[in-house]
């Protein structure tokens, strides 16, 4: 029995643009980013999908919390093969592009934005063929965010007697970033010790007490503390020495942030994901 034909991989010597989606390259399927001419014709593939959404049943009115970046990024892409795509290979391509139940990372490898990725879903695909036998697949990219992202960046600081330091953040997010922070203490804290990190640039402060152990990690976006024991408390009351501080989990603004740590803190690691409004293609 003859084996099913497989997609032909492309050796990209000419540097054609392509995509990496869900950790797989379009070159693995012999596909590059391109367009087909006016003599091409199209057909519906049947691989469209619909996202299920919902609302809170017990809240009849919209709650306005403030301002946010409006909208998401949507744009069309076309992947083209120099050869006819066999039916079985087309099924494999559609499986790769559309068979996901959550957003995936999409990178457009074209030289200008290789370091960035979109969190998105793909939908509304159309199969294209031209008179020369070339095939393509056109689809819509629907990002879940107005931003494109870089891989997470980790900044490390070793603190001696001086507990003030600066942190430079590169983001376009309107309200800054809520990073993951690792804090290490030089000695084991007592029950009444307060471990804090203060951002004088944004006027916010994170104050944690009842900590067990010399190291902990704080996910400021999710409000989760790990490694500090079950009794750790984040204070919501500003200290008398800084009564105007906004208490809670730390926020870092775009640009330079002036931070200071508690006297027993010996090391700080800050991890965040840079975001940029670079649009689509």
GROMACS .gro file of C-alpha atoms in nm:
model
  281
    1UNK     CA    1   0.000   0.000   0.000
    2UNK     CA    2   0.143   0.339  -0.102
    3UNK     CA    3   0.199   0.585   0.184
    4UNK     CA    4   0.002   0.910   0.194
    5UNK     CA    5   0.193   1.206   0.045
    6UNK     CA    6   0.341   1.436   0.307
    7UNK     CA    7   0.403   1.813   0.297
    8UNK     CA    8   0.738   1.900   0.141
    9UNK     CA    9   0.968   2.095   0.373
   10UNK     CA   10   1.129   2.412   0.238
   11UNK     CA   11   1.498   2.496   0.275
   12UNK     CA   12   1.465   2.874   0.308
   13UNK     CA   13   1.788   2.984   0.137
   14UNK     CA   14   1.623   3.298  -0.007
   15UNK     CA   15   1.508   3.422   0.333
   16UNK     CA   16   1.137   3.424   0.246
   17UNK     CA   17   0.908   3.535   0.531
   18UNK     CA   18   0.725   3.258   0.714
   19UNK     CA   19   0.543   3.198   1.040
   20UNK     CA   20   0.593   2.992   1.353
   21UNK     CA   21   0.260   2.900   1.511
   22UNK     CA   22   0.204   2.675   1.812
   23UNK     CA   23   0.580   2.602   1.815
   24UNK     CA   24   0.579   2.471   1.457
   25UNK     CA   25   0.719   2.640   1.146
   26UNK     CA   26   0.525   2.683   0.822
   27UNK     CA   27   0.846   2.573   0.645
   28UNK     CA   28   0.782   2.224   0.784
   29UNK     CA   29   0.481   2.216   0.548
   30UNK     CA   30   0.655   2.381   0.252
   31UNK     CA   31   0.471   2.709   0.312
   32UNK     CA   32   0.596   3.069   0.305
   33UNK     CA   33   0.419   3.400   0.351
   34UNK     CA   34   0.322   3.532   0.008
   35UNK     CA   35   0.025   3.616  -0.214
   36UNK     CA   36  -0.120   3.453  -0.524
   37UNK     CA   37  -0.199   3.656  -0.836
   38UNK     CA   38  -0.533   3.769  -0.973
   39UNK     CA   39  -0.567   3.445  -1.171
   40UNK     CA   40  -0.610   3.243  -0.853
   41UNK     CA   41  -0.944   3.104  -0.740
   42UNK     CA   42  -1.063   3.013  -0.396
   43UNK     CA   43  -1.277   2.754  -0.222
   44UNK     CA   44  -1.413   2.716   0.130
   45UNK     CA   45  -1.225   2.458   0.335
   46UNK     CA   46  -1.479   2.392   0.612
   47UNK     CA   47  -1.221   2.440   0.889
   48UNK     CA   48  -1.377   2.753   1.041
   49UNK     CA   49  -1.437   2.770   1.414
   50UNK     CA   50  -1.650   2.963   1.662
   51UNK     CA   51  -1.546   3.087   2.002
   52UNK     CA   52  -1.788   3.047   2.291
   53UNK     CA   53  -1.822   3.350   2.516
   54UNK     CA   54  -2.035   3.435   2.816
   55UNK     CA   55  -2.142   3.708   3.055
   56UNK     CA   56  -2.195   3.730   3.429
   57UNK     CA   57  -2.561   3.643   3.481
   58UNK     CA   58  -2.609   3.835   3.805
   59UNK     CA   59  -2.465   4.168   3.686
   60UNK     CA   60  -2.711   4.357   3.462
   61UNK     CA   61  -2.497   4.670   3.425
   62UNK     CA   62  -2.152   4.728   3.291
   63UNK     CA   63  -1.891   4.807   3.554
   64UNK     CA   64  -1.646   5.078   3.451
   65UNK     CA   65  -1.313   5.039   3.629
   66UNK     CA   66  -1.108   5.283   3.423
   67UNK     CA   67  -0.941   5.312   3.084
   68UNK     CA   68  -0.784   5.028   2.891
   69UNK     CA   69  -0.625   4.987   2.551
   70UNK     CA   70  -0.911   4.942   2.310
   71UNK     CA   71  -0.956   4.653   2.073
   72UNK     CA   72  -0.740   4.367   1.956
   73UNK     CA   73  -0.518   4.312   1.655
   74UNK     CA   74  -0.674   4.136   1.355
   75UNK     CA   75  -0.520   4.082   1.012
   76UNK     CA   76  -0.505   3.833   0.723
   77UNK     CA   77  -0.217   3.607   0.628
   78UNK     CA   78  -0.164   3.387   0.324
   79UNK     CA   79   0.068   3.086   0.322
   80UNK     CA   80   0.173   2.966  -0.024
   81UNK     CA   81   0.328   2.647  -0.158
   82UNK     CA   82   0.499   2.621  -0.496
   83UNK     CA   83   0.340   2.279  -0.540
   84UNK     CA   84  -0.010   2.139  -0.530
   85UNK     CA   85  -0.094   2.053  -0.170
   86UNK     CA   86  -0.226   1.695  -0.150
   87UNK     CA   87  -0.554   1.645   0.032
   88UNK     CA   88  -0.396   1.455   0.320
   89UNK     CA   89  -0.125   1.719   0.361
   90UNK     CA   90  -0.391   1.991   0.360
   91UNK     CA   91  -0.570   1.812   0.643
   92UNK     CA   92  -0.245   1.808   0.841
   93UNK     CA   93  -0.195   2.180   0.779
   94UNK     CA   94  -0.547   2.260   0.893
   95UNK     CA   95  -0.494   2.049   1.203
   96UNK     CA   96  -0.184   2.254   1.284
   97UNK     CA   97  -0.351   2.591   1.228
   98UNK     CA   98  -0.705   2.548   1.357
   99UNK     CA   99  -0.728   2.256   1.599
  100UNK     CA  100  -0.661   2.446   1.924
  101UNK     CA  101  -0.889   2.522   2.217
  102UNK     CA  102  -0.688   2.818   2.349
  103UNK     CA  103  -0.478   3.100   2.198
  104UNK     CA  104  -0.135   3.009   2.066
  105UNK     CA  105   0.183   3.205   2.000
  106UNK     CA  106   0.227   3.331   1.643
  107UNK     CA  107   0.563   3.467   1.525
  108UNK     CA  108   0.602   3.634   1.187
  109UNK     CA  109   0.960   3.574   1.073
  110UNK     CA  110   1.033   3.859   0.835
  111UNK     CA  111   1.337   4.029   0.987
  112UNK     CA  112   1.157   4.321   1.152
  113UNK     CA  113   0.952   4.148   1.418
  114UNK     CA  114   1.118   3.811   1.471
  115UNK     CA  115   1.147   3.869   1.845
  116UNK     CA  116   0.775   3.937   1.892
  117UNK     CA  117   0.478   3.704   1.908
  118UNK     CA  118   0.101   3.743   1.910
  119UNK     CA  119  -0.131   3.546   2.136
  120UNK     CA  120  -0.405   3.459   1.892
  121UNK     CA  121  -0.646   3.221   1.726
  122UNK     CA  122  -0.671   3.160   1.352
  123UNK     CA  123  -1.003   3.137   1.168
  124UNK     CA  124  -1.197   3.182   0.842
  125UNK     CA  125  -0.955   2.999   0.615
  126UNK     CA  126  -0.988   2.988   0.235
  127UNK     CA  127  -0.801   2.756  -0.002
  128UNK     CA  128  -0.638   2.930  -0.301
  129UNK     CA  129  -0.508   2.786  -0.630
  130UNK     CA  130  -0.367   2.960  -0.936
  131UNK     CA  131  -0.325   2.861  -1.301
  132UNK     CA  132   0.038   2.758  -1.245
  133UNK     CA  133  -0.059   2.495  -0.989
  134UNK     CA  134   0.054   2.686  -0.681
  135UNK     CA  135  -0.163   2.649  -0.372
  136UNK     CA  136  -0.220   2.867  -0.072
  137UNK     CA  137  -0.430   2.902   0.239
  138UNK     CA  138  -0.559   3.240   0.356
  139UNK     CA  139  -0.686   3.292   0.710
  140UNK     CA  140  -0.764   3.557   0.969
  141UNK     CA  141  -0.540   3.617   1.268
  142UNK     CA  142  -0.736   3.732   1.571
  143UNK     CA  143  -0.518   3.837   1.863
  144UNK     CA  144  -0.661   3.836   2.215
  145UNK     CA  145  -0.462   4.151   2.299
  146UNK     CA  146  -0.376   4.485   2.137
  147UNK     CA  147  -0.010   4.400   2.199
  148UNK     CA  148   0.260   4.182   2.057
  149UNK     CA  149   0.495   4.034   2.316
  150UNK     CA  150   0.858   3.939   2.359
  151UNK     CA  151   0.979   3.642   2.559
  152UNK     CA  152   0.999   3.715   2.934
  153UNK     CA  153   1.293   3.922   3.057
  154UNK     CA  154   1.455   3.858   3.398
  155UNK     CA  155   1.646   4.135   3.576
  156UNK     CA  156   1.863   4.039   3.875
  157UNK     CA  157   1.991   4.264   4.154
  158UNK     CA  158   2.227   4.174   4.438
  159UNK     CA  159   2.189   4.420   4.726
  160UNK     CA  160   2.451   4.504   4.985
  161UNK     CA  161   2.409   4.774   5.246
  162UNK     CA  162   2.249   4.998   4.982
  163UNK     CA  163   1.888   4.888   4.925
  164UNK     CA  164   1.794   5.144   4.659
  165UNK     CA  165   1.818   5.039   4.293
  166UNK     CA  166   1.672   5.125   3.952
  167UNK     CA  167   1.473   4.901   3.718
  168UNK     CA  168   1.427   4.986   3.348
  169UNK     CA  169   1.108   4.850   3.192
  170UNK     CA  170   1.022   4.838   2.820
  171UNK     CA  171   0.647   4.809   2.767
  172UNK     CA  172   0.352   4.987   2.605
  173UNK     CA  173   0.095   4.861   2.855
  174UNK     CA  174  -0.116   5.150   2.978
  175UNK     CA  175  -0.096   5.063   3.348
  176UNK     CA  176   0.257   4.925   3.340
  177UNK     CA  177   0.351   4.566   3.418
  178UNK     CA  178   0.283   4.341   3.716
  179UNK     CA  179   0.593   4.127   3.726
  180UNK     CA  180   0.691   3.808   3.903
  181UNK     CA  181   0.937   3.896   4.179
  182UNK     CA  182   1.176   3.666   4.364
  183UNK     CA  183   1.298   3.799   4.700
  184UNK     CA  184   1.582   3.648   4.900
  185UNK     CA  185   1.663   3.743   5.260
  186UNK     CA  186   2.011   3.733   5.411
  187UNK     CA  187   1.876   3.572   5.732
  188UNK     CA  188   1.554   3.394   5.825
  189UNK     CA  189   1.287   3.654   5.908
  190UNK     CA  190   1.105   3.658   6.240
  191UNK     CA  191   0.726   3.638   6.263
  192UNK     CA  192   0.686   4.014   6.288
  193UNK     CA  193   0.939   4.104   6.014
  194UNK     CA  194   0.801   4.306   5.722
  195UNK     CA  195   0.960   4.236   5.382
  196UNK     CA  196   0.883   4.516   5.142
  197UNK     CA  197   0.962   4.647   4.796
  198UNK     CA  198   0.874   5.010   4.730
  199UNK     CA  199   0.844   5.182   4.392
  200UNK     CA  200   0.879   5.556   4.448
  201UNK     CA  201   0.824   5.620   4.074
  202UNK     CA  202   0.468   5.482   4.074
  203UNK     CA  203   0.397   5.543   4.442
  204UNK     CA  204   0.316   5.180   4.517
  205UNK     CA  205   0.451   4.943   4.778
  206UNK     CA  206   0.439   4.569   4.843
  207UNK     CA  207   0.468   4.479   5.213
  208UNK     CA  208   0.462   4.112   5.314
  209UNK     CA  209   0.474   3.979   5.672
  210UNK     CA  210   0.440   3.643   5.848
  211UNK     CA  211   0.694   3.498   5.605
  212UNK     CA  212   0.851   3.156   5.666
  213UNK     CA  213   1.186   3.097   5.497
  214UNK     CA  214   1.451   3.312   5.333
  215UNK     CA  215   1.318   3.315   4.977
  216UNK     CA  216   0.981   3.355   4.807
  217UNK     CA  217   0.830   3.433   4.468
  218UNK     CA  218   0.545   3.680   4.417
  219UNK     CA  219   0.331   3.674   4.102
  220UNK     CA  220   0.200   4.031   4.109
  221UNK     CA  221  -0.037   3.975   3.815
  222UNK     CA  222  -0.217   3.679   3.976
  223UNK     CA  223  -0.166   3.783   4.337
  224UNK     CA  224   0.004   3.455   4.430
  225UNK     CA  225   0.291   3.413   4.678
  226UNK     CA  226   0.491   3.089   4.682
  227UNK     CA  227   0.768   2.973   4.915
  228UNK     CA  228   0.667   3.201   5.203
  229UNK     CA  229   0.449   2.959   5.400
  230UNK     CA  230   0.073   2.955   5.445
  231UNK     CA  231   0.058   3.252   5.682
  232UNK     CA  232   0.210   3.521   5.456
  233UNK     CA  233   0.011   3.845   5.451
  234UNK     CA  234   0.019   4.131   5.200
  235UNK     CA  235  -0.050   4.454   5.387
  236UNK     CA  236  -0.311   4.696   5.252
  237UNK     CA  237  -0.230   4.964   5.510
  238UNK     CA  238   0.039   5.218   5.427
  239UNK     CA  239   0.310   5.258   5.690
  240UNK     CA  240   0.322   5.580   5.893
  241UNK     CA  241   0.652   5.671   5.725
  242UNK     CA  242   0.490   5.652   5.375
  243UNK     CA  243   0.120   5.729   5.429
  244UNK     CA  244   0.052   5.810   5.062
  245UNK     CA  245   0.180   5.480   4.924
  246UNK     CA  246  -0.066   5.262   4.731
  247UNK     CA  247  -0.039   4.922   4.896
  248UNK     CA  248  -0.072   4.580   4.732
  249UNK     CA  249   0.118   4.389   4.466
  250UNK     CA  250   0.389   4.583   4.286
  251UNK     CA  251   0.345   4.764   3.954
  252UNK     CA  252   0.633   4.882   3.734
  253UNK     CA  253   0.590   5.168   3.489
  254UNK     CA  254   0.739   5.195   3.142
  255UNK     CA  255   1.088   5.345   3.163
  256UNK     CA  256   1.295   5.392   3.477
  257UNK     CA  257   1.159   5.285   3.816
  258UNK     CA  258   1.326   5.382   4.144
  259UNK     CA  259   1.289   5.094   4.392
  260UNK     CA  260   1.396   5.030   4.748
  261UNK     CA  261   1.392   4.703   4.942
  262UNK     CA  262   1.368   4.614   5.309
  263UNK     CA  263   1.692   4.603   5.509
  264UNK     CA  264   1.719   4.223   5.520
  265UNK     CA  265   1.669   4.171   5.145
  266UNK     CA  266   1.986   4.050   4.972
  267UNK     CA  267   1.866   3.962   4.622
  268UNK     CA  268   1.580   4.064   4.393
  269UNK     CA  269   1.484   3.904   4.061
  270UNK     CA  270   1.217   4.069   3.848
  271UNK     CA  271   1.062   3.887   3.551
  272UNK     CA  272   0.820   4.056   3.310
  273UNK     CA  273   0.696   4.022   2.952
  274UNK     CA  274   0.766   4.325   2.727
  275UNK     CA  275   0.464   4.437   2.523
  276UNK     CA  276   0.452   4.657   2.213
  277UNK     CA  277   0.171   4.793   1.997
  278UNK     CA  278   0.327   4.699   1.663
  279UNK     CA  279   0.003   4.616   1.480
  280UNK     CA  280  -0.045   4.339   1.227
  281UNK     CA  281   0.099   4.273   0.885
   0.00000   0.00000   0.00000
